[in-house]
């Protein structure tokens, strides 16, 4: 991977953490092992990047890990020799990180099968994309490197794959549909959050359609053209209709279930057979029961 720097005076490790899928700790190890070079030379994590610096990242870095297989009930919607489609419950982290190395989907996948791609390293076997811990629904997993590489291109080029989410937003949205085109980057006031910002951001486009209106809520469908971190959650908050029960982007108190956001539908071209694939996952019981209660309130 070759990255041309477009900013100035930012620590190398911080810049890469903001612009790659690698964690800051992994980046530091890669720098120490010469897997990352700046203008052909080894640099320290504290090196301040300059505009037009060329950062070369060599594939194949293997990080020592204590990740162990853990038996868990995984809701597998579909499986063949190349891919697995999973219906992830709310509350389950996709891959290890931030001190959680035992209770993630990856731990469960490692117990379930030895056939997972290793393109993303030992901490993310099979993981082509992810959804937030408290977002439920469909997730695509690669069982070999060939399918992983093709699926990665799908996501990168925004082609041959379409994902549709269902969200319950707070307030009565006044239109039938909307296109939200607002760039997303790290929140300059809180690095743990994302925000619509012009600084160090990337294009983010969400297509929204109203499914049903309630007294104080609106059920909507969201289709992603891009796939930025927390994209739907950030965009809904940005337009003034945050997702119900979102503990980060909604100012109201939230329960442990987290945001009412569900990866409902996925259509894509199979990476190997090239067949058209279509999957849907029902809303989680908590989500369904809550909107059912809203229906009763309106009777």
Short mmCIF file of C-alpha atoms in Angstrom, two decimals:
data_model
loop_
_atom_site.label_atom_id
_atom_site.label_comp_id
_atom_site.label_asym_id
_atom_site.label_seq_id
_atom_site.Cartn_x
_atom_site.Cartn_y
_atom_site.Cartn_z
CA UNK A 1 0.00 0.00 0.00
CA UNK A 2 1.29 3.45 -0.90
CA UNK A 3 -0.10 6.57 0.75
CA UNK A 4 0.71 10.12 -0.36
CA UNK A 5 0.37 12.50 2.58
CA UNK A 6 -1.98 15.44 2.13
CA UNK A 7 -1.45 17.09 5.53
CA UNK A 8 1.33 18.69 7.55
CA UNK A 9 2.84 18.45 11.02
CA UNK A 10 0.96 15.40 12.33
CA UNK A 11 2.69 12.51 14.10
CA UNK A 12 3.26 9.58 11.73
CA UNK A 13 1.54 7.03 13.98
CA UNK A 14 -1.46 9.31 14.48
CA UNK A 15 -1.74 10.08 10.76
CA UNK A 16 -1.73 6.39 9.85
CA UNK A 17 -4.22 5.50 12.59
CA UNK A 18 -6.60 8.08 11.10
CA UNK A 19 -6.09 6.97 7.51
CA UNK A 20 -5.71 3.17 7.65
CA UNK A 21 -7.43 0.24 9.33
CA UNK A 22 -4.44 -0.35 11.64
CA UNK A 23 -4.50 0.55 15.33
CA UNK A 24 -1.90 2.96 16.68
CA UNK A 25 -0.22 0.19 18.69
CA UNK A 26 0.03 -2.04 15.61
CA UNK A 27 1.43 0.84 13.57
CA UNK A 28 4.19 1.35 16.12
CA UNK A 29 5.14 -2.33 15.88
CA UNK A 30 5.10 -2.16 12.09
CA UNK A 31 7.35 0.89 12.13
CA UNK A 32 9.76 -0.90 14.45
CA UNK A 33 9.81 -3.94 12.13
CA UNK A 34 10.39 -1.86 8.97
CA UNK A 35 6.97 -2.69 7.52
CA UNK A 36 6.34 1.04 7.16
CA UNK A 37 8.78 3.34 5.39
CA UNK A 38 8.51 7.08 4.71
CA UNK A 39 10.15 8.18 1.47
CA UNK A 40 12.03 4.88 1.54
CA UNK A 41 13.43 5.41 5.04
CA UNK A 42 12.60 4.13 8.51
CA UNK A 43 11.05 6.79 10.77
CA UNK A 44 9.96 6.97 14.40
CA UNK A 45 6.26 7.14 15.37
CA UNK A 46 6.85 10.76 16.43
CA UNK A 47 7.99 11.80 12.94
CA UNK A 48 5.89 14.77 11.75
CA UNK A 49 4.54 14.05 8.29
CA UNK A 50 4.89 16.57 5.47
CA UNK A 51 2.66 17.10 2.47
CA UNK A 52 3.57 14.77 -0.43
CA UNK A 53 5.49 12.36 1.82
CA UNK A 54 5.21 8.84 0.40
CA UNK A 55 4.37 6.22 3.02
CA UNK A 56 4.87 2.62 1.93
CA UNK A 57 3.14 -0.11 3.95
CA UNK A 58 4.32 -3.67 3.25
CA UNK A 59 1.71 -6.43 3.43
CA UNK A 60 2.17 -9.55 5.54
CA UNK A 61 2.85 -8.11 8.99
CA UNK A 62 2.11 -10.75 11.65
CA UNK A 63 1.46 -9.52 15.15
CA UNK A 64 1.79 -11.77 18.17
CA UNK A 65 -1.62 -12.33 19.62
CA UNK A 66 -3.27 -14.02 22.55
CA UNK A 67 -6.57 -14.45 20.74
CA UNK A 68 -8.15 -17.80 21.54
CA UNK A 69 -11.14 -19.60 20.03
CA UNK A 70 -14.28 -19.26 22.13
CA UNK A 71 -17.41 -21.36 21.71
CA UNK A 72 -20.44 -19.19 21.07
CA UNK A 73 -23.75 -19.38 19.26
CA UNK A 74 -23.25 -17.69 15.90
CA UNK A 75 -26.34 -17.04 13.81
CA UNK A 76 -25.13 -18.17 10.38
CA UNK A 77 -27.52 -17.12 7.63
CA UNK A 78 -25.52 -18.66 4.78
CA UNK A 79 -22.24 -20.46 4.20
CA UNK A 80 -20.34 -22.00 1.29
CA UNK A 81 -16.68 -22.69 0.49
CA UNK A 82 -15.84 -19.00 0.14
CA UNK A 83 -18.06 -16.85 2.37
CA UNK A 84 -20.16 -16.81 5.54
CA UNK A 85 -23.09 -14.47 6.14
CA UNK A 86 -23.72 -13.80 9.83
CA UNK A 87 -26.61 -12.11 11.63
CA UNK A 88 -24.67 -10.34 14.39
CA UNK A 89 -26.51 -9.52 17.62
CA UNK A 90 -26.35 -6.09 19.21
CA UNK A 91 -23.66 -5.98 21.88
CA UNK A 92 -21.12 -8.21 20.15
CA UNK A 93 -17.81 -6.65 19.09
CA UNK A 94 -16.64 -7.84 15.67
CA UNK A 95 -12.90 -8.15 16.23
CA UNK A 96 -10.43 -7.96 19.16
CA UNK A 97 -9.02 -4.63 20.28
CA UNK A 98 -8.96 -2.11 23.13
CA UNK A 99 -8.38 -4.82 25.73
CA UNK A 100 -11.20 -7.10 24.52
CA UNK A 101 -9.52 -10.25 23.20
CA UNK A 102 -11.89 -12.97 24.37
CA UNK A 103 -15.50 -12.05 23.65
CA UNK A 104 -15.65 -10.98 20.02
CA UNK A 105 -17.15 -12.45 16.89
CA UNK A 106 -13.64 -13.35 15.72
CA UNK A 107 -13.15 -15.55 18.79
CA UNK A 108 -16.37 -17.35 17.93
CA UNK A 109 -15.43 -17.71 14.25
CA UNK A 110 -12.05 -19.18 15.19
CA UNK A 111 -13.82 -21.84 17.26
CA UNK A 112 -16.31 -22.53 14.48
CA UNK A 113 -13.88 -22.96 11.58
CA UNK A 114 -10.20 -23.01 10.64
CA UNK A 115 -11.04 -21.71 7.17
CA UNK A 116 -10.82 -17.93 7.37
CA UNK A 117 -8.86 -15.47 5.26
CA UNK A 118 -5.72 -14.00 6.86
CA UNK A 119 -5.30 -10.86 4.74
CA UNK A 120 -6.15 -8.62 7.72
CA UNK A 121 -3.80 -10.45 10.10
CA UNK A 122 -4.35 -12.74 13.06
CA UNK A 123 -6.63 -10.33 14.91
CA UNK A 124 -9.14 -10.02 12.07
CA UNK A 125 -9.35 -13.40 10.30
CA UNK A 126 -12.11 -13.38 7.71
CA UNK A 127 -13.20 -9.83 8.50
CA UNK A 128 -13.83 -7.89 5.28
CA UNK A 129 -15.92 -5.12 6.87
CA UNK A 130 -17.44 -4.53 10.28
CA UNK A 131 -20.47 -3.06 11.98
CA UNK A 132 -20.45 -1.33 15.36
CA UNK A 133 -20.72 -3.30 18.59
CA UNK A 134 -24.31 -2.17 19.25
CA UNK A 135 -25.43 -2.34 15.62
CA UNK A 136 -27.09 -5.64 14.75
CA UNK A 137 -27.54 -7.49 11.51
CA UNK A 138 -25.83 -8.89 8.43
CA UNK A 139 -22.06 -9.20 8.22
CA UNK A 140 -20.03 -10.73 5.40
CA UNK A 141 -17.02 -12.94 6.25
CA UNK A 142 -14.39 -14.32 3.83
CA UNK A 143 -13.17 -17.91 4.19
CA UNK A 144 -10.17 -17.54 1.89
CA UNK A 145 -7.86 -14.83 0.63
CA UNK A 146 -9.15 -14.87 -2.95
CA UNK A 147 -12.73 -14.10 -1.94
CA UNK A 148 -11.47 -11.58 0.66
CA UNK A 149 -9.46 -9.63 -1.93
CA UNK A 150 -12.41 -9.45 -4.35
CA UNK A 151 -14.86 -8.40 -1.64
CA UNK A 152 -12.43 -5.73 -0.45
CA UNK A 153 -12.49 -4.26 -3.95
CA UNK A 154 -16.29 -4.24 -3.87
CA UNK A 155 -16.30 -2.15 -0.71
CA UNK A 156 -13.43 0.06 -1.85
CA UNK A 157 -15.02 0.87 -5.21
CA UNK A 158 -18.63 0.94 -3.92
CA UNK A 159 -19.71 -1.56 -6.55
CA UNK A 160 -21.28 -5.04 -6.72
CA UNK A 161 -22.57 -4.73 -3.17
CA UNK A 162 -25.49 -2.89 -1.58
CA UNK A 163 -26.27 -2.72 2.14
CA UNK A 164 -29.53 -1.48 3.58
CA UNK A 165 -30.07 -0.61 7.23
CA UNK A 166 -33.21 0.04 9.26
CA UNK A 167 -32.99 2.72 11.95
CA UNK A 168 -35.42 4.30 14.39
CA UNK A 169 -34.69 8.01 14.64
CA UNK A 170 -35.95 10.48 17.21
CA UNK A 171 -38.43 13.06 15.96
CA UNK A 172 -40.85 13.25 13.07
CA UNK A 173 -38.84 13.54 9.87
CA UNK A 174 -40.84 15.82 7.54
CA UNK A 175 -39.84 14.35 4.16
CA UNK A 176 -40.31 10.99 2.45
CA UNK A 177 -36.63 10.64 1.54
CA UNK A 178 -33.30 12.42 1.72
CA UNK A 179 -29.72 12.21 0.50
CA UNK A 180 -27.15 13.17 3.11
CA UNK A 181 -23.86 14.14 1.50
CA UNK A 182 -21.57 15.34 4.28
CA UNK A 183 -17.90 14.37 4.83
CA UNK A 184 -16.99 12.49 7.99
CA UNK A 185 -13.77 12.55 10.02
CA UNK A 186 -12.62 12.35 13.61
CA UNK A 187 -14.40 14.76 15.92
CA UNK A 188 -11.74 17.41 16.71
CA UNK A 189 -13.20 17.79 20.22
CA UNK A 190 -13.44 14.07 21.00
CA UNK A 191 -11.19 11.60 19.16
CA UNK A 192 -13.42 8.67 20.15
CA UNK A 193 -16.29 10.13 18.12
CA UNK A 194 -16.75 10.84 14.44
CA UNK A 195 -18.29 14.04 13.09
CA UNK A 196 -19.27 15.88 9.94
CA UNK A 197 -16.24 18.06 9.40
CA UNK A 198 -14.18 19.62 6.63
CA UNK A 199 -10.90 18.75 8.37
CA UNK A 200 -9.18 15.42 7.63
CA UNK A 201 -12.47 13.93 6.44
CA UNK A 202 -13.65 11.61 3.70
CA UNK A 203 -16.69 11.69 1.43
CA UNK A 204 -19.76 10.15 3.08
CA UNK A 205 -23.13 9.68 1.37
CA UNK A 206 -26.25 8.10 2.89
CA UNK A 207 -29.56 7.60 1.09
CA UNK A 208 -32.50 7.68 3.52
CA UNK A 209 -36.14 6.70 2.97
CA UNK A 210 -38.99 6.94 5.47
CA UNK A 211 -40.69 3.59 6.19
CA UNK A 212 -43.15 4.63 8.91
CA UNK A 213 -43.91 7.65 11.05
CA UNK A 214 -44.86 7.51 14.72
CA UNK A 215 -45.79 10.24 17.17
CA UNK A 216 -42.24 11.03 18.29
CA UNK A 217 -40.15 8.74 16.09
CA UNK A 218 -39.56 7.83 12.44
CA UNK A 219 -38.58 4.42 11.10
CA UNK A 220 -36.20 4.82 8.18
CA UNK A 221 -34.22 2.81 5.68
CA UNK A 222 -30.61 3.86 5.03
CA UNK A 223 -28.49 2.74 2.10
CA UNK A 224 -24.76 3.45 2.19
CA UNK A 225 -22.90 4.67 -0.86
CA UNK A 226 -19.76 4.98 1.26
CA UNK A 227 -18.83 3.11 4.42
CA UNK A 228 -17.33 5.48 6.97
CA UNK A 229 -17.04 4.71 10.67
CA UNK A 230 -20.38 5.40 12.43
CA UNK A 231 -21.66 6.89 9.14
CA UNK A 232 -25.41 6.47 9.63
CA UNK A 233 -25.24 7.43 13.31
CA UNK A 234 -23.24 10.58 12.54
CA UNK A 235 -25.43 11.59 9.59
CA UNK A 236 -28.69 11.13 11.50
CA UNK A 237 -27.36 13.23 14.36
CA UNK A 238 -26.05 15.84 11.91
CA UNK A 239 -29.51 16.43 10.38
CA UNK A 240 -31.07 16.69 13.84
CA UNK A 241 -32.72 13.26 14.07
CA UNK A 242 -30.34 11.05 16.10
CA UNK A 243 -30.88 7.31 16.28
CA UNK A 244 -32.98 6.24 19.26
CA UNK A 245 -31.00 4.80 22.19
CA UNK A 246 -27.62 5.77 20.69
CA UNK A 247 -25.26 6.13 23.69
CA UNK A 248 -22.75 8.28 21.77
CA UNK A 249 -24.61 10.54 19.35
CA UNK A 250 -27.93 10.99 21.15
CA UNK A 251 -28.07 13.24 24.22
CA UNK A 252 -30.84 11.17 25.82
CA UNK A 253 -30.04 8.34 28.23
CA UNK A 254 -29.58 4.96 26.54
CA UNK A 255 -30.10 1.38 27.70
CA UNK A 256 -27.45 -1.31 27.37
CA UNK A 257 -29.01 -2.50 24.08
CA UNK A 258 -27.53 0.50 22.26
CA UNK A 259 -28.62 2.23 19.08
CA UNK A 260 -31.68 0.99 17.19
CA UNK A 261 -29.75 0.38 13.98
CA UNK A 262 -29.94 -2.92 12.11
CA UNK A 263 -28.12 -4.15 9.00
CA UNK A 264 -31.27 -5.49 7.40
CA UNK A 265 -30.52 -6.33 3.79
CA UNK A 266 -27.46 -7.21 1.71
CA UNK A 267 -27.19 -7.74 -2.06
CA UNK A 268 -23.90 -8.53 -3.76
CA UNK A 269 -22.23 -10.51 -6.53
CA UNK A 270 -20.61 -13.67 -5.16
CA UNK A 271 -16.83 -13.15 -5.36
CA UNK A 272 -16.16 -16.59 -6.89
CA UNK A 273 -19.34 -17.93 -8.52
CA UNK A 274 -20.46 -14.43 -9.65
CA UNK A 275 -24.06 -15.28 -8.75
CA UNK A 276 -26.38 -12.57 -7.45
CA UNK A 277 -26.80 -13.01 -3.70
CA UNK A 278 -29.61 -11.59 -1.56
CA UNK A 279 -30.03 -11.80 2.23
CA UNK A 280 -32.34 -10.28 4.82
CA UNK A 281 -32.27 -10.45 8.60
CA UNK A 282 -35.30 -9.74 10.84
CA UNK A 283 -35.14 -7.00 13.44
CA UNK A 284 -33.85 -8.05 16.88
CA UNK A 285 -36.65 -8.76 19.41
CA UNK A 286 -35.87 -5.59 21.43
CA UNK A 287 -36.13 -3.44 18.30
CA UNK A 288 -39.30 -5.13 17.04
CA UNK A 289 -41.02 -5.05 20.43
CA UNK A 290 -40.33 -1.34 20.85
CA UNK A 291 -41.80 -0.34 17.49
CA UNK A 292 -44.73 -2.68 18.15
CA UNK A 293 -45.36 -0.71 21.35
CA UNK A 294 -45.30 2.51 19.34
CA UNK A 295 -47.99 1.04 17.08
CA UNK A 296 -50.16 0.25 20.11
CA UNK A 297 -49.76 3.79 21.43
CA UNK A 298 -51.25 5.09 18.19
CA UNK A 299 -54.33 2.88 18.28
#
